[in-house]
Short mmCIF file of C-alpha atoms in Angstrom, two decimals:
data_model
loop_
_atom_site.label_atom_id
_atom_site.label_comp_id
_atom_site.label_asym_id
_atom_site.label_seq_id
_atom_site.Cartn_x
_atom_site.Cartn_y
_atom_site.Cartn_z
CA UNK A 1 102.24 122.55 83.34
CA UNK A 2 105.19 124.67 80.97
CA UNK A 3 105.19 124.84 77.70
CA UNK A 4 108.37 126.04 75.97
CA UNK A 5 108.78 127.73 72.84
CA UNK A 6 112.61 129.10 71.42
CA UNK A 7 113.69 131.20 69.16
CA UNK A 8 116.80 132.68 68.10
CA UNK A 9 118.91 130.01 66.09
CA UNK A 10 120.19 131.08 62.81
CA UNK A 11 123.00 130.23 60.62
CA UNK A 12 126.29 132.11 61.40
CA UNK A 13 130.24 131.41 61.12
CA UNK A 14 132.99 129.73 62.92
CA UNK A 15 133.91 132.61 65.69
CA UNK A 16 130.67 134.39 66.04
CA UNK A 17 127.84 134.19 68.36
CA UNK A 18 123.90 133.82 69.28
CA UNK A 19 121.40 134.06 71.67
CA UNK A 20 118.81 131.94 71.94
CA UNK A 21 115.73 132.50 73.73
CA UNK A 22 113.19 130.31 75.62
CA UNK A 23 109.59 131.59 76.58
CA UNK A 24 107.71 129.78 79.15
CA UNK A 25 104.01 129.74 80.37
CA UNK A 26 103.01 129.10 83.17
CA UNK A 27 102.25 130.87 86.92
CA UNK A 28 104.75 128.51 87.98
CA UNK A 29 107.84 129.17 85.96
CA UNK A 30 110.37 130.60 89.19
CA UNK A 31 109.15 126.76 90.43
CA UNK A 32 111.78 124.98 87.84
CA UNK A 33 114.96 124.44 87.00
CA UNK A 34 115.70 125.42 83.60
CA UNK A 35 118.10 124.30 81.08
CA UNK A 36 119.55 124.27 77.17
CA UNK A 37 120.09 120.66 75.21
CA UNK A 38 121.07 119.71 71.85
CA UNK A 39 120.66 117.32 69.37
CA UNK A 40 123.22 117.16 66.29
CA UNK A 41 122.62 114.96 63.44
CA UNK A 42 123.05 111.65 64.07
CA UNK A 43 123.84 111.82 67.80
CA UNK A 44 122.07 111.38 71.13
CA UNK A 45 120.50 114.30 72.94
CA UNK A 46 122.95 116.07 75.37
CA UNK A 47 123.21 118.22 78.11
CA UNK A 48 124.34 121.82 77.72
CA UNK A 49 123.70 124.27 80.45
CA UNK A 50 121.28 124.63 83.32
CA UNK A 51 120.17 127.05 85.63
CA UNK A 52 118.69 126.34 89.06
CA UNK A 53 115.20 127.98 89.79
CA UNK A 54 116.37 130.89 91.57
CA UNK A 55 119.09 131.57 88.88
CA UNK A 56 121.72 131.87 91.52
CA UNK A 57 123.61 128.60 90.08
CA UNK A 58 124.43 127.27 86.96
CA UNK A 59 126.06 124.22 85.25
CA UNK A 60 128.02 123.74 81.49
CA UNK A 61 128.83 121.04 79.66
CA UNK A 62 132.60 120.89 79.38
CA UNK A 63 132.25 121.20 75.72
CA UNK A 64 130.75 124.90 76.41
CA UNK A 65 132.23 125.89 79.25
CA UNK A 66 133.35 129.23 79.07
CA UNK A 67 131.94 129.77 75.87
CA UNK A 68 128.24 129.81 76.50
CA UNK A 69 126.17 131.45 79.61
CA UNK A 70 123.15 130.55 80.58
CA UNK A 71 120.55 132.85 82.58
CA UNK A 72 116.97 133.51 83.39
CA UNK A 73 114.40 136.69 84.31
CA UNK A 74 111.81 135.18 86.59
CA UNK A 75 109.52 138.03 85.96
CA UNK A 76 109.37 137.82 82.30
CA UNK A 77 109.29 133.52 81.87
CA UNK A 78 112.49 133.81 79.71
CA UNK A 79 115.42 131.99 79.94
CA UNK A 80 118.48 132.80 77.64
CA UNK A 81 121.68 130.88 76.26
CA UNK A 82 124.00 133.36 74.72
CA UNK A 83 126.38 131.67 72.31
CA UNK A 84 129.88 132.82 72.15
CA UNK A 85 133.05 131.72 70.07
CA UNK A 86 130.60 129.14 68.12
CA UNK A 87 132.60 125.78 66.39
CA UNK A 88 130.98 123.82 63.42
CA UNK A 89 130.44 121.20 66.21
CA UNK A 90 127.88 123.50 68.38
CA UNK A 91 125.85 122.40 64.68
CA UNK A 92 122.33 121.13 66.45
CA UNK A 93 118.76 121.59 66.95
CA UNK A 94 118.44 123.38 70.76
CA UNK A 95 115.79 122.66 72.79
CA UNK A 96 114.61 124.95 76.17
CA UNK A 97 113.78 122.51 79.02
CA UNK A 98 112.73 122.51 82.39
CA UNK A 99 111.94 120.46 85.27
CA UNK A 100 111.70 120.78 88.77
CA UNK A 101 115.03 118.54 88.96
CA UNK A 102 117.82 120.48 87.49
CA UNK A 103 119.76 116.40 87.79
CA UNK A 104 116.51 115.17 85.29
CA UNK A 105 117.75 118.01 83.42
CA UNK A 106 121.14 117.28 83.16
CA UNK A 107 120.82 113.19 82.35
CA UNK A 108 118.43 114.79 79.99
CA UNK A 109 115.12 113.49 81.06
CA UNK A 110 113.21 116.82 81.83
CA UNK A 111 109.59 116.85 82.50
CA UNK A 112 108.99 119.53 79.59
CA UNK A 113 110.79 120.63 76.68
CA UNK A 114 110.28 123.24 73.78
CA UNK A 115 110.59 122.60 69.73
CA UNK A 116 114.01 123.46 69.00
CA UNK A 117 115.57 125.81 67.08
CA UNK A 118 118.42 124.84 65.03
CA UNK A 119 121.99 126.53 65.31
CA UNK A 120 124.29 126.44 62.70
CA UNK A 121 127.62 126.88 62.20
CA UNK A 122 129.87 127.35 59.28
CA UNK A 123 133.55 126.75 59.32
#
């Protein structure tokens, strides 16, 4: 069992940048793949970045590719999304999730996911 709880959205302008955080619990946290999606208003969830359990490989959305890097500290049960270059369309609620599938991850069916925390950009 993981539960997932985020923090770090805010509002902030066209340019700038974030990191969001994602604390898990759990003995079993190095276990999981680990991942960011989003959820803008009106639209389906979708994919953004995930990180494989050892952290040694990760995967983007082309929408955020090269703009956003994901990462993760085994020892402390975090995993991070730092937010660069931010567009009014990166505007969404961002959930932390994880499952032992990075793919369920991906075609955004994980196992466990957090509350969100809502990003927001201005133009």
């Amino acid at each position: 069992q993981v539960q997932l709880v985020e923090s770090g959205g805010g509002l902030v302008q066209a340019g700038g940048s974030l990191r969001l955080s994602c604390a898990a619990s759990g003995r079993t946290f190095s276990s999981y793949a680990m991942g960011w999606l989003r959820q803008a208003p009106g639209k389906e969830r979708e994919f953004v970045a995930g990180i494989i359990k050892g952290g040694g490989s990760t995967v983007y959305a082309d929408s955020v590719k090269g703009r956003f890097t994901i990462s993760r500290d085994n020892a402390k049960n975090m995993v991070y999304l730092q937010m660069n270059s931010l567009k009014p369309e990166d505007t969404a609620v961002y959930y932390c999730a994880g499952d032992q599938s990075l793919h369920k991850i991906m075609v955004v069916t994980p196992g466990y996911w957090g509350q969100g925390t809502q990003v927001t950009v201005s133009s």
